[in-house]
Every structure is written in structure tokens, then in C-alpha cells.
PDB file of C-alpha atoms in Angstrom:
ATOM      1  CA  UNK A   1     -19.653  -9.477   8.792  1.00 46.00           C
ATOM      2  CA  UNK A   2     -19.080 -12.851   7.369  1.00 48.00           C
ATOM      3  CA  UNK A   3     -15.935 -14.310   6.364  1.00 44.00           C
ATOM      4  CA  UNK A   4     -17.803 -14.876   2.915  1.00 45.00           C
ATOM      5  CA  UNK A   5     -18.254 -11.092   2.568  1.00 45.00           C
ATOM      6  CA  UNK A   6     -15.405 -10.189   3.803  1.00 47.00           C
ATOM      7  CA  UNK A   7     -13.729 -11.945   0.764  1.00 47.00           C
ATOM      8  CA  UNK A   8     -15.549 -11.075  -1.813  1.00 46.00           C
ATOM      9  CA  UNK A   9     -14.744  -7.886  -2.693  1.00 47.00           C
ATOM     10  CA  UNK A  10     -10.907  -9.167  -2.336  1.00 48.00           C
ATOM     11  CA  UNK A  11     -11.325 -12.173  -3.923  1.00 45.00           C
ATOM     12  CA  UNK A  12     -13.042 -10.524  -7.483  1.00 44.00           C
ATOM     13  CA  UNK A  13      -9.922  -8.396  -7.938  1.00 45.00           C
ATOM     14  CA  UNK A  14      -7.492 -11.268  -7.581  1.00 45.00           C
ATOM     15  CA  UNK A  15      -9.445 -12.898  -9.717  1.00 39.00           C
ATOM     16  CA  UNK A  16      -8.390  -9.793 -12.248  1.00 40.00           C
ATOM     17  CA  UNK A  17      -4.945 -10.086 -11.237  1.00 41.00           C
ATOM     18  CA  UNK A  18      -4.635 -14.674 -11.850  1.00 39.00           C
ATOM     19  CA  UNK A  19      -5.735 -13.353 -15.373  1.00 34.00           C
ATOM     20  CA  UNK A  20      -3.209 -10.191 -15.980  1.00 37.00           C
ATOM     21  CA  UNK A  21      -0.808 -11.984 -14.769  1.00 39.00           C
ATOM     22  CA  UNK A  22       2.540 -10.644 -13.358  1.00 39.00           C
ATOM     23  CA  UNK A  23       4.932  -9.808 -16.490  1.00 35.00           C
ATOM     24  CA  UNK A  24       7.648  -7.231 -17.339  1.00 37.00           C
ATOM     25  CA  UNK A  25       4.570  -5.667 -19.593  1.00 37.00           C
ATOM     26  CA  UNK A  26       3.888  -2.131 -17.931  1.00 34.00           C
ATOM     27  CA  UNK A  27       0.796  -2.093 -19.238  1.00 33.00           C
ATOM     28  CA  UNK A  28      -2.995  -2.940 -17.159  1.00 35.00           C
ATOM     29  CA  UNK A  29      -6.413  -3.195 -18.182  1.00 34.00           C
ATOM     30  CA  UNK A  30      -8.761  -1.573 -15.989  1.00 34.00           C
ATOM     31  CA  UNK A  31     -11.246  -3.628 -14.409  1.00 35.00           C
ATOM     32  CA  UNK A  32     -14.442  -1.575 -14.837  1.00 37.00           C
ATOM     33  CA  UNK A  33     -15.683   2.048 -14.258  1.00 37.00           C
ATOM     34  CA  UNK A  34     -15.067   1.685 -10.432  1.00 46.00           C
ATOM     35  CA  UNK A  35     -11.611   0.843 -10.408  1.00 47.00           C
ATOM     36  CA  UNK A  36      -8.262   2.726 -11.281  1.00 52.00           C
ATOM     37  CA  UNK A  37      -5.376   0.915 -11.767  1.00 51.00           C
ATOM     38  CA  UNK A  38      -1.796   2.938 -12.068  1.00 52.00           C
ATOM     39  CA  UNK A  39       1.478   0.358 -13.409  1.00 52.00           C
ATOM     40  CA  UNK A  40       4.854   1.974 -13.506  1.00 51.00           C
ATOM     41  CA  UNK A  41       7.954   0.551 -14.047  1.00 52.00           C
ATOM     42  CA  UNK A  42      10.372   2.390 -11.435  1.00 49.00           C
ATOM     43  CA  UNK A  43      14.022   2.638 -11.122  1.00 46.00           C
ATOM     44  CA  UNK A  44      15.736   1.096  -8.284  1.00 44.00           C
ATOM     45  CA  UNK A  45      15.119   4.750  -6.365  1.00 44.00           C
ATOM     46  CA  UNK A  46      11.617   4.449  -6.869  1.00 46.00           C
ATOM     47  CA  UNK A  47      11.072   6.962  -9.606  1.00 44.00           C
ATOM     48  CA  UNK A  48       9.421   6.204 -13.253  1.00 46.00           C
ATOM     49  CA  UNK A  49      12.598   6.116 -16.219  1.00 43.00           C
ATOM     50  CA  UNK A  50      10.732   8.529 -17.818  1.00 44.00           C
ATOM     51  CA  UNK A  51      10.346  10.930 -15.162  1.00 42.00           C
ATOM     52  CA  UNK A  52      13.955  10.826 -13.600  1.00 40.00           C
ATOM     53  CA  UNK A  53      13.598  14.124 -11.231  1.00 40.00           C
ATOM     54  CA  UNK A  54      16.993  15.431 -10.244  1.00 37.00           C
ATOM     55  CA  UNK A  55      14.794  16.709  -6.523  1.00 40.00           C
ATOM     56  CA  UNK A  56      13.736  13.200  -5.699  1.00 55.00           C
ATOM     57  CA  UNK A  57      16.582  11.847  -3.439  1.00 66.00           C
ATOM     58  CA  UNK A  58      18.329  13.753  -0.511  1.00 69.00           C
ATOM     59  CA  UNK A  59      18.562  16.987  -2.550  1.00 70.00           C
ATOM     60  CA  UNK A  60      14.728  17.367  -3.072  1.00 73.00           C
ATOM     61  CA  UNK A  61      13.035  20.863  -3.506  1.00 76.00           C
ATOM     62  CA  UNK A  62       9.743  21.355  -3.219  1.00 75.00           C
ATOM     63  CA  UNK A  63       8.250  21.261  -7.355  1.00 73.00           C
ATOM     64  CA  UNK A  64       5.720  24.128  -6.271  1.00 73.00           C
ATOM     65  CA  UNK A  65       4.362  25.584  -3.420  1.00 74.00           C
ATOM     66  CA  UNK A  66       1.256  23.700  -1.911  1.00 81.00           C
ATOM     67  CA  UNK A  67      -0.773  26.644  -0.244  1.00 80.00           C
ATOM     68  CA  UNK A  68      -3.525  27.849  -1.972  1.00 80.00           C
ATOM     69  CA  UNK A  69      -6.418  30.249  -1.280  1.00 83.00           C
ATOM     70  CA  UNK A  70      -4.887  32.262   2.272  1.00 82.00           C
ATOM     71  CA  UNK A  71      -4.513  28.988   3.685  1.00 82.00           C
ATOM     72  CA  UNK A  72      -1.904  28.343   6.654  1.00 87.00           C
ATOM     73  CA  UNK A  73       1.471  28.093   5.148  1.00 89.00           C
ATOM     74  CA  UNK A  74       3.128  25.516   4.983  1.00 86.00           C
ATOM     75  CA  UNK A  75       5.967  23.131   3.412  1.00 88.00           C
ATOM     76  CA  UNK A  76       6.481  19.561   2.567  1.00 87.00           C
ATOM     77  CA  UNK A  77       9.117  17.633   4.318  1.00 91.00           C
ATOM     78  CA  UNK A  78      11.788  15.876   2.014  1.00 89.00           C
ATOM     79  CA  UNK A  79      10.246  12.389   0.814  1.00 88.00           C
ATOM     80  CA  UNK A  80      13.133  10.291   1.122  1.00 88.00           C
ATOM     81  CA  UNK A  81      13.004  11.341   5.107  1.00 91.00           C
ATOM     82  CA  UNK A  82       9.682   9.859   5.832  1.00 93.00           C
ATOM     83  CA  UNK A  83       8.425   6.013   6.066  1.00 96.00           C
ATOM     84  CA  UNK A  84      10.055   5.041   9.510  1.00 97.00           C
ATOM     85  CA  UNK A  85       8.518   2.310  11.589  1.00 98.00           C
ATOM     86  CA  UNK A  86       7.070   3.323  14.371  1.00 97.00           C
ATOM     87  CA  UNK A  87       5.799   0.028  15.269  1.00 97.00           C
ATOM     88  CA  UNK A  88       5.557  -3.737  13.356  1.00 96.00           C
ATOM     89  CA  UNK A  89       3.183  -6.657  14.762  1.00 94.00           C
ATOM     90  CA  UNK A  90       2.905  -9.771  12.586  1.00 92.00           C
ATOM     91  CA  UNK A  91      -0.492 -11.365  12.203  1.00 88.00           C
ATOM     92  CA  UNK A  92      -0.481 -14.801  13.510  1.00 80.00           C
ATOM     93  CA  UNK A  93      -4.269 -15.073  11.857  1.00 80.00           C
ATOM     94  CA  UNK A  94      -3.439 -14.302   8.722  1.00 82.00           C
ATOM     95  CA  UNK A  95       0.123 -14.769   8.167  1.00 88.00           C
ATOM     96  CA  UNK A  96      -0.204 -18.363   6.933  1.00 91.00           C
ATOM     97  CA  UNK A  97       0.951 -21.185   4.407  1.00 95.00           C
ATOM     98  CA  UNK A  98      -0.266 -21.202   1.300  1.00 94.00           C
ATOM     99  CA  UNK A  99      -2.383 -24.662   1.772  1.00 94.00           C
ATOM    100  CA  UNK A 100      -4.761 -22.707   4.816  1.00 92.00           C
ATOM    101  CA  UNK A 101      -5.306 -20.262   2.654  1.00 90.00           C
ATOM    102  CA  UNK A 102      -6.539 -22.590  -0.187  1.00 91.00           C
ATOM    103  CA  UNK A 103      -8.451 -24.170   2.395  1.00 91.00           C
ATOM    104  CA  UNK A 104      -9.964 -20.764   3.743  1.00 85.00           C
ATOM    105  CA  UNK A 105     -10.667 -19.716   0.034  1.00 82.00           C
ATOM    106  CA  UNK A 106     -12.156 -23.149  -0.650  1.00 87.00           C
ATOM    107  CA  UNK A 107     -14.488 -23.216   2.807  1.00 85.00           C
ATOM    108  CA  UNK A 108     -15.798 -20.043   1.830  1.00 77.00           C
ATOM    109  CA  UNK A 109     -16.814 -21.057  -1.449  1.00 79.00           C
ATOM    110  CA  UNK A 110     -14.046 -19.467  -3.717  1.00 77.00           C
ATOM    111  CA  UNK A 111     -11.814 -22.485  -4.538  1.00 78.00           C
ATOM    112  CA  UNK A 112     -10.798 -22.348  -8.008  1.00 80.00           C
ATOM    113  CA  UNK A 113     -11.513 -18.123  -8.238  1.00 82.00           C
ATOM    114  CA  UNK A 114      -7.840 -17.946  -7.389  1.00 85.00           C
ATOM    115  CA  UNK A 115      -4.828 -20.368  -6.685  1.00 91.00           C
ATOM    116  CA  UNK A 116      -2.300 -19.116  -3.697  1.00 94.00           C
ATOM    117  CA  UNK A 117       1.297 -19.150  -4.962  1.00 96.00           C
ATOM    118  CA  UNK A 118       3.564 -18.825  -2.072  1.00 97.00           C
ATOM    119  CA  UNK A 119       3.304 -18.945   1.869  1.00 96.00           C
ATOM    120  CA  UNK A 120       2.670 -15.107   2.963  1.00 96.00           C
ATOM    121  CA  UNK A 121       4.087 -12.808   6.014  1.00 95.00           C
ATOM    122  CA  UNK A 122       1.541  -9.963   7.206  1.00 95.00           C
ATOM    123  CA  UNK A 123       2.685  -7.377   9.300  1.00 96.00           C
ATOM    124  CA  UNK A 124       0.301  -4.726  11.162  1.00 96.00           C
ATOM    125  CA  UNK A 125       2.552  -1.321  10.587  1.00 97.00           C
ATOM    126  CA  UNK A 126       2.757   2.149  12.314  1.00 98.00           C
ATOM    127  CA  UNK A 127       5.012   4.214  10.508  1.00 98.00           C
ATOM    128  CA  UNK A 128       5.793   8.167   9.866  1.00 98.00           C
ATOM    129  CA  UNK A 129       4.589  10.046   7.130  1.00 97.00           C
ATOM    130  CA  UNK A 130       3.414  14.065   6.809  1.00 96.00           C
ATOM    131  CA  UNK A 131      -0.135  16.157   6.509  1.00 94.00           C
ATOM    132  CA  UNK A 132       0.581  19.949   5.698  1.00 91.00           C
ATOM    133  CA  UNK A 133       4.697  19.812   6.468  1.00 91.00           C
ATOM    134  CA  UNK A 134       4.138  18.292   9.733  1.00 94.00           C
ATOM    135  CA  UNK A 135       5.214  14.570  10.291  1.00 97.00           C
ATOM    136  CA  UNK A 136       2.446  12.276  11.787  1.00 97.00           C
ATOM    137  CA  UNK A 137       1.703   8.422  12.230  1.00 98.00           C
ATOM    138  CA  UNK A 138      -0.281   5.947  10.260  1.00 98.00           C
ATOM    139  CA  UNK A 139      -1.030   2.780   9.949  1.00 98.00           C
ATOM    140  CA  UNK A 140      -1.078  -0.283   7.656  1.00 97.00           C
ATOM    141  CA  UNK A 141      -1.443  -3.891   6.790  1.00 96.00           C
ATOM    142  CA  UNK A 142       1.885  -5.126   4.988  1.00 96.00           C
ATOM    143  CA  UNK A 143       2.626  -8.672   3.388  1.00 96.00           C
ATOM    144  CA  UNK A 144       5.103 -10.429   1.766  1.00 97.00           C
ATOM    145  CA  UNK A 145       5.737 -13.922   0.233  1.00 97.00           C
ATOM    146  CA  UNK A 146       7.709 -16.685   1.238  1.00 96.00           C
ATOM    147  CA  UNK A 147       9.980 -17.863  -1.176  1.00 96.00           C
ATOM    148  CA  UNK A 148      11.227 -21.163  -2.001  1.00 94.00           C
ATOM    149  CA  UNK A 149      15.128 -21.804  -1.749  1.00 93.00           C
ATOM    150  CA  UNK A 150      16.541 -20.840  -4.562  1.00 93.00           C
ATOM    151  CA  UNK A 151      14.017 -18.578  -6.157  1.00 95.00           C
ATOM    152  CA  UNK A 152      14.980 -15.238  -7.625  1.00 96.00           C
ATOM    153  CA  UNK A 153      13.929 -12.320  -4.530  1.00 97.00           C
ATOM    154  CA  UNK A 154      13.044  -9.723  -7.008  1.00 97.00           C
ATOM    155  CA  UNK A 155       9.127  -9.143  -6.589  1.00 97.00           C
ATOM    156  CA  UNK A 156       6.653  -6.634  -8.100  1.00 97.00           C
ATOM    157  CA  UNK A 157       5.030  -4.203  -5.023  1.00 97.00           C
ATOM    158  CA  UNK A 158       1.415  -3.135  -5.046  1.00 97.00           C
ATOM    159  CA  UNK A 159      -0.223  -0.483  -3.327  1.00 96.00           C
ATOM    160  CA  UNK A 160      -4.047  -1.167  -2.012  1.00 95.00           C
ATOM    161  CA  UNK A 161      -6.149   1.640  -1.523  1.00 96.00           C
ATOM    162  CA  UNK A 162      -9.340   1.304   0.267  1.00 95.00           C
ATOM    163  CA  UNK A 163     -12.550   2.568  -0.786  1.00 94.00           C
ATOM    164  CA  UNK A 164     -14.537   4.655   1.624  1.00 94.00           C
ATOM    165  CA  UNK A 165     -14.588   3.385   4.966  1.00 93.00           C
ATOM    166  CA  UNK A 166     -15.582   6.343   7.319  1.00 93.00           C
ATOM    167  CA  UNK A 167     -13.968   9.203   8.942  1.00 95.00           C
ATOM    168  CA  UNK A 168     -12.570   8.705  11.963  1.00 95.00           C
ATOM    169  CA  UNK A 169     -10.002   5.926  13.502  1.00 96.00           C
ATOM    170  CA  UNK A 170     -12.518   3.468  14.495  1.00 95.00           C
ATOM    171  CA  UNK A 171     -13.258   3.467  10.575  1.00 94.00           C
ATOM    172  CA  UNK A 172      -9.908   2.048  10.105  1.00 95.00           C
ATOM    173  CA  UNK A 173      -9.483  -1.306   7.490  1.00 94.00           C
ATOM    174  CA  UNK A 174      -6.962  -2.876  10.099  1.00 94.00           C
ATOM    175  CA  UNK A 175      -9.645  -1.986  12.642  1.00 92.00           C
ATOM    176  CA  UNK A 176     -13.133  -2.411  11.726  1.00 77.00           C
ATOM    177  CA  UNK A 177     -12.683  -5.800   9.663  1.00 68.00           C
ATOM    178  CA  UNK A 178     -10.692  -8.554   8.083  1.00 75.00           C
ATOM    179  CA  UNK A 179     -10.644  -6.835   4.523  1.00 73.00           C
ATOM    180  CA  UNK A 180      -7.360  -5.047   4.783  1.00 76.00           C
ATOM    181  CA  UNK A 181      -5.273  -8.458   6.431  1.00 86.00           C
ATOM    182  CA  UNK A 182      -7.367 -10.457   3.982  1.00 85.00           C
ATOM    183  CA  UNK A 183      -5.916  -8.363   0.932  1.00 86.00           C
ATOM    184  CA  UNK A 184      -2.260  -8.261   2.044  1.00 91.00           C
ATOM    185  CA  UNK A 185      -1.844 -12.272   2.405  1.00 92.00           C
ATOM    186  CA  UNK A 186      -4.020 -12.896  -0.984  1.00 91.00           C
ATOM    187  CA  UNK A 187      -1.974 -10.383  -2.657  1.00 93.00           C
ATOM    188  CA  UNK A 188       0.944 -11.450  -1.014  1.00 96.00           C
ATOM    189  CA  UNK A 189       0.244 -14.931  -1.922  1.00 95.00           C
ATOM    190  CA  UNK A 190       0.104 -13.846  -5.480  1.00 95.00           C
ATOM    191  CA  UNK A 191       4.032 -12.530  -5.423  1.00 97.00           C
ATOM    192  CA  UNK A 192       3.761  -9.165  -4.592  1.00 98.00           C
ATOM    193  CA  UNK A 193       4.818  -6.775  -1.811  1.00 98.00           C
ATOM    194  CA  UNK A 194       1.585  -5.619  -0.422  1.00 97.00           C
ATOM    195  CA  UNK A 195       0.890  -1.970   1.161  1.00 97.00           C
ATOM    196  CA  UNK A 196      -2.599  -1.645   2.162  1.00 96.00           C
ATOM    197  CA  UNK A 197      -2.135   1.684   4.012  1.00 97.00           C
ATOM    198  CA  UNK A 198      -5.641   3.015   5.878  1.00 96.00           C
ATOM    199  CA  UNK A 199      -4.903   6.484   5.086  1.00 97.00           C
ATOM    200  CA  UNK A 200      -3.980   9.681   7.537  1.00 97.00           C
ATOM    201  CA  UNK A 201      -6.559  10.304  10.063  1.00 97.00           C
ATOM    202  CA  UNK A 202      -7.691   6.848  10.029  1.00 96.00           C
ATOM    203  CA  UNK A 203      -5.435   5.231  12.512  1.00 96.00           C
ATOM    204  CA  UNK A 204      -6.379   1.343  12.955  1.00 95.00           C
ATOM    205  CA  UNK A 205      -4.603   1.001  16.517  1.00 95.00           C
ATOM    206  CA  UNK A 206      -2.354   2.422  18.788  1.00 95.00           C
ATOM    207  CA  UNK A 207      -2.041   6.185  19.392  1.00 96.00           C
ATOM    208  CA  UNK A 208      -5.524   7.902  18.442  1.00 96.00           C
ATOM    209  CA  UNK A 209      -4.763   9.947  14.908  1.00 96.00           C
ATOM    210  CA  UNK A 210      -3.575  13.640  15.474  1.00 95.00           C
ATOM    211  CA  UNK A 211      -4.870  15.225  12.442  1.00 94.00           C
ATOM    212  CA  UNK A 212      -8.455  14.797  10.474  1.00 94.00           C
ATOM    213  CA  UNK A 213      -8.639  12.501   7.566  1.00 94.00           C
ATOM    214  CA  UNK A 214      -9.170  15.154   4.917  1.00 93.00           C
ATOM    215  CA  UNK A 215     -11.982  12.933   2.943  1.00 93.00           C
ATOM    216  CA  UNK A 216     -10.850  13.267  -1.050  1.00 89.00           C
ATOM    217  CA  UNK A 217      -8.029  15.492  -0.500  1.00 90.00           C
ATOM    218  CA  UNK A 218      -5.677  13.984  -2.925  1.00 90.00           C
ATOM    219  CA  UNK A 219      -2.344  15.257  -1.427  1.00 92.00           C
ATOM    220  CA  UNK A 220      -2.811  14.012   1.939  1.00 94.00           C
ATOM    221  CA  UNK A 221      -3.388  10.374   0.629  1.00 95.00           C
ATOM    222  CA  UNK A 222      -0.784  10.585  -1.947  1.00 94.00           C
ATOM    223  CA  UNK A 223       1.998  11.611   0.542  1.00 94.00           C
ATOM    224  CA  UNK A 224       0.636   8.710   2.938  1.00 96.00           C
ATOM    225  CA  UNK A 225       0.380   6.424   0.508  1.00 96.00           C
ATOM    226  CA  UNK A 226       4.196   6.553  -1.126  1.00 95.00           C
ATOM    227  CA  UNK A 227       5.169   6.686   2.618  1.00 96.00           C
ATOM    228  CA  UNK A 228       3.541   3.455   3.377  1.00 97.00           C
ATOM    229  CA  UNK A 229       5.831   1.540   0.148  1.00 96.00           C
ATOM    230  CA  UNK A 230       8.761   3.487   2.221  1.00 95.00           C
ATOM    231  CA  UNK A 231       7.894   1.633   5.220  1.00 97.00           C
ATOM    232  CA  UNK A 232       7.135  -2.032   3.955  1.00 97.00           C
ATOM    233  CA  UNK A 233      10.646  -1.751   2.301  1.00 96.00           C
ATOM    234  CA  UNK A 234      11.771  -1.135   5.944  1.00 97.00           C
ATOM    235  CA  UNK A 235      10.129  -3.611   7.321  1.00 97.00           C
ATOM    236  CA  UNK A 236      11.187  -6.313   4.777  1.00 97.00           C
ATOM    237  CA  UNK A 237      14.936  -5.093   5.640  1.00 96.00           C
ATOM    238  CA  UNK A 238      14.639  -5.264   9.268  1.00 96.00           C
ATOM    239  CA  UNK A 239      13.063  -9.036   8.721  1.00 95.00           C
ATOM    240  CA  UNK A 240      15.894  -9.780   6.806  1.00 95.00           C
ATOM    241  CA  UNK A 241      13.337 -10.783   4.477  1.00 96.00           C
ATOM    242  CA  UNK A 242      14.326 -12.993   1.230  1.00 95.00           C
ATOM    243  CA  UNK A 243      12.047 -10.952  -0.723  1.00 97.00           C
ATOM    244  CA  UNK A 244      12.651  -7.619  -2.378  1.00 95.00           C
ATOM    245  CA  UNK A 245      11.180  -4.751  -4.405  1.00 96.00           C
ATOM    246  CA  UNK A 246      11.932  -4.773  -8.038  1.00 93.00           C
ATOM    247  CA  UNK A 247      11.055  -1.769  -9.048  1.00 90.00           C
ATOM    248  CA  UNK A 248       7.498  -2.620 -10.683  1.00 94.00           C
ATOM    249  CA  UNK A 249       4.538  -1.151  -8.746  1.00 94.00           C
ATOM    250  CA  UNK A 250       0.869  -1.683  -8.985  1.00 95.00           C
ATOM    251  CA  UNK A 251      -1.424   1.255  -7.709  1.00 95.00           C
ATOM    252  CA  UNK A 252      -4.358  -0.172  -7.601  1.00 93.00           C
ATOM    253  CA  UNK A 253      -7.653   1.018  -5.672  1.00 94.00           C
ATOM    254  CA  UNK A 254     -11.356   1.586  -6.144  1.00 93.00           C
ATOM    255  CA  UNK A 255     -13.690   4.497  -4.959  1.00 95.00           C
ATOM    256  CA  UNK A 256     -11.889   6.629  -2.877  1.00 95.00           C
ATOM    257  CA  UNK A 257      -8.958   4.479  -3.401  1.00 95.00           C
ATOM    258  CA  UNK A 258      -9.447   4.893  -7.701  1.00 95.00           C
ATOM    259  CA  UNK A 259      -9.045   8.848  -6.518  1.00 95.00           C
ATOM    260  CA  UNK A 260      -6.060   7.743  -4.328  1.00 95.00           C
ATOM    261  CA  UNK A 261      -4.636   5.897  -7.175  1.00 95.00           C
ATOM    262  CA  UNK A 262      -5.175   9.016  -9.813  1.00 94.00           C
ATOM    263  CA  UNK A 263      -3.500  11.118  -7.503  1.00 93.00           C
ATOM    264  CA  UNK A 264      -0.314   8.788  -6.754  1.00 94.00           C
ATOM    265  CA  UNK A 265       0.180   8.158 -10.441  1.00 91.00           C
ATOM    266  CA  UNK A 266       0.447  12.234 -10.629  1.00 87.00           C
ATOM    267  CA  UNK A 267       3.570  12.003  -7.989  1.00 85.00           C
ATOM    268  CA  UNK A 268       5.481   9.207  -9.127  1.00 83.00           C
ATOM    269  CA  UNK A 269       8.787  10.319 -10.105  1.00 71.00           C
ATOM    270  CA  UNK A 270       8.194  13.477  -8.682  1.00 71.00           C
ATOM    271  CA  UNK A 271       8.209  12.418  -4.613  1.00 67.00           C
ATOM    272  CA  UNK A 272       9.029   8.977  -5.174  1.00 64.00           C
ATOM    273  CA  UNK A 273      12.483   8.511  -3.769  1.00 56.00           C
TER     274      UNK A 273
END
């Protein structure tokens, strides 16, 4: 696949995002019929103002039970437990100052679509998260800006979710293609703190995945999701990174990722820790 198509889907929604903008305004227009787009304003524990749960920190309960229809029983494990990192690689391709990636966008025939902001980090991330109460590994391609001396750290996050890919680990965003990297620099070039999680069962690299990627099952990519935010706030602390969360978080994802979204926006300030 060329690096032209490669960007183009990428490129179209930052295009969408130079024109929103990034204000203290909660509110987001949605692209078109394909795309979902969740904004929430979250409090420094990571759950919406308006949805303060007294479950969501080390104290959590369970809201409901999760088994339906004589299925295996099972329980969810506290949220605020999962999100370590298993492993963290920096991308040496993509990781880059904001000038090569001008010049990448501009080579490619995009100059002008959108304008990079800030020199970006991207990290290739393993980290923990659950399927059916038992904790498993995914993966992930995480940016961040660099900042300028002197500039505030507090940055928006936002969540990528990928449409359908496939079914199986060599399906994988951070393994079949660019687009996943590609998204977490241009996003992180933008100012935000970029997850672009593959999703459980889709493992990009190391260990093979130990569980089935249950294909529009919106609880499994919910819970991986959230878990992947957990773990780029991990990573940005282990970096010592000058950048950090500010509580605002864009959800944004289209085909099976607008389903992903849908189904995140129902658990925020309910597992959001």
C-alpha cells in the first residue's frame, strides 16, 4: 500500500479536527454518517462531572452483572488495576520533528490539508487489560507532543479506534500497515495524547493473542479501549514526559471503531478511573 493511501484516510479526519479546533467547548460535530465522535470533559480521575461514580476508584463494584444467556460466569476485574506496560518501543520512523512531517505530508500531496503543530513521540505499547474477568495483553500505537520550553503541559487525549481490519493478529493496525503510527504522530502533532489501541485479539507483535477478538462485541473493546488511555498515561510518566492529560478526551472512531466509540461513551464515568 502506498504511502499516499496510507494517509488518506488519516489525513481527511485531521483535516476535521484543524477546523474544530481544540477548545474548552465539550461539544463536536460529527463528521458524516460513518463516523462517531464521543467529547467528555473528565475529572482529573478520569470520570465525566456529571457522572461522578462513588465505584470508580479502588473501591469499585461491579454496576451489574455481565453474564447473560447460561453463559460462563464470570466477573470484571477492578478498572483502576488494569493498564500496566507490558512492553514500550519508540518508533524511530515515525517519531519525528514537526518539519519531516510537513515534508512527508507535502511529498505525498497533502501540504496545506493540515499544518503539524509540535514535534511528536510514538511509542509501540503492550500493556494489560481484561476479556471476561481474566487479564490479557494488547497492543497499541501511543504518541505524544513535544513541547516548547515554557508551554503549559496540560493536553487534551484522544482515543483512535480502527475500523475493521480482520480477525486475527496478523490483522493488527501496528502490524499490517503504517495507518495506526501514521495517526498517533499526526494526532500527536495536533496536541493531543494519542491511543490508537488495535483491540483484544488483535495483537500487532510480540506474544500471539490468547483470546479471540470478539468482532462487535462492545464490552470487550470498551474495557480495552479505557485500558489503553490507562497505559499511555503510564507511559508518559515513566518518560518523564513534559506533557500531560487534562482531563478532555476525544473518542473518536469510524466503522467498527464508531461502534467502539458508542460503546466507550456508555462507560465513561462508570469504569473510567
Amino acid at each position: 500500500m502506498s504511502v499516499r493511501r496510507r494517509l488518506s484516510c488519516c489525513l481527511s479526519l485531521l483535516a476535521l479536527l484543524a477546523l474544530s479546533g481544540c477548545s474548552d467547548d465539550t461539544t463536536a460535530a460529527t463528521a458524516d454518517a460513518g463516523v462517531d465522535t464521543v467529547v467528555a470533559d473528565l475529572a482529573s480521575d478520569g470520570t465525566s462531572p456529571d457522572q461522578r461514580p462513588p465505584d470508580a476508584g479502588p473501591d469499585w463494584t461491579a454496576p451489574f452483572d455481565p453474564v447473560v444467556c447460561g453463559a460462563k460466569p464470570y466477573t470484571w476485574l477492578p478498572p483502576h488495576t488494569m493498564g500496566a506496560v507490558i512492553s514500550r518501543q519508540r518508533s524511530m520512523v515515525y517519531s519525528l520533528p514537526k518539519s519531516l512531517l510537513k515534508t512527508l505530508l507535502d511529498n505525498s500531496g497533502y501540504g496545506g490539508v493540515v499544518t503539524p503543530k509540535y514535534d511528536v513521540n510514538v511509542y509501540l505499547v503492550r500493556y494489560e487489560t481484561q476479556d471476561r474477568g481474566e487479564k490479557v495483553e494488547a497492543t497499541m500505537a501511543m504518541g505524544y507532543p513535544t513541547l516548547p520550553p515554557g508551554e503549559a503541559p496540560d493536553k487534551p487525549s484522544l482515543l483512535w479506534l480502527h475500523g475493521t481490519t480482520g480477525f486475527n493478529d496478523a490483522c493488527a493496525p501496528t502490524a499490517s500497515g503504517a495507518e495506526a503510527t501514521l495517526v498517533a504522530a499526526l494526532m500527536a502533532s495536533q496536541g493531543y495524547v494519542t491511543a490508537a489501541p488495535d483491540y483484544i485479539g488483535l495483537a500487532g507483535f510480540g506474544d500471539p493473542s490468547t483470546t479471540k477478538h470478539a468482532y462487535l462485541v462492545g464490552e470487550q473493546v470498551a474495557l480495552g479501549s479505557l485500558d489503553a488511555l490507562r497505559a499511555a498515561k503510564k507511559v508518559l510518566e515513566a518518560e518523564k514526559a513534559a506533557v500531560r492529560p487534562d482531563g478532555r478526551l476525544v473518542v473518536w472512531g469510524g466503522s467498527q471503531g464508531g461502534h467502539a466509540a458508542l460503546h466507550i461513551g456508555n462507560r465513561i464515568g462508570r469504569d473510567a478511573d
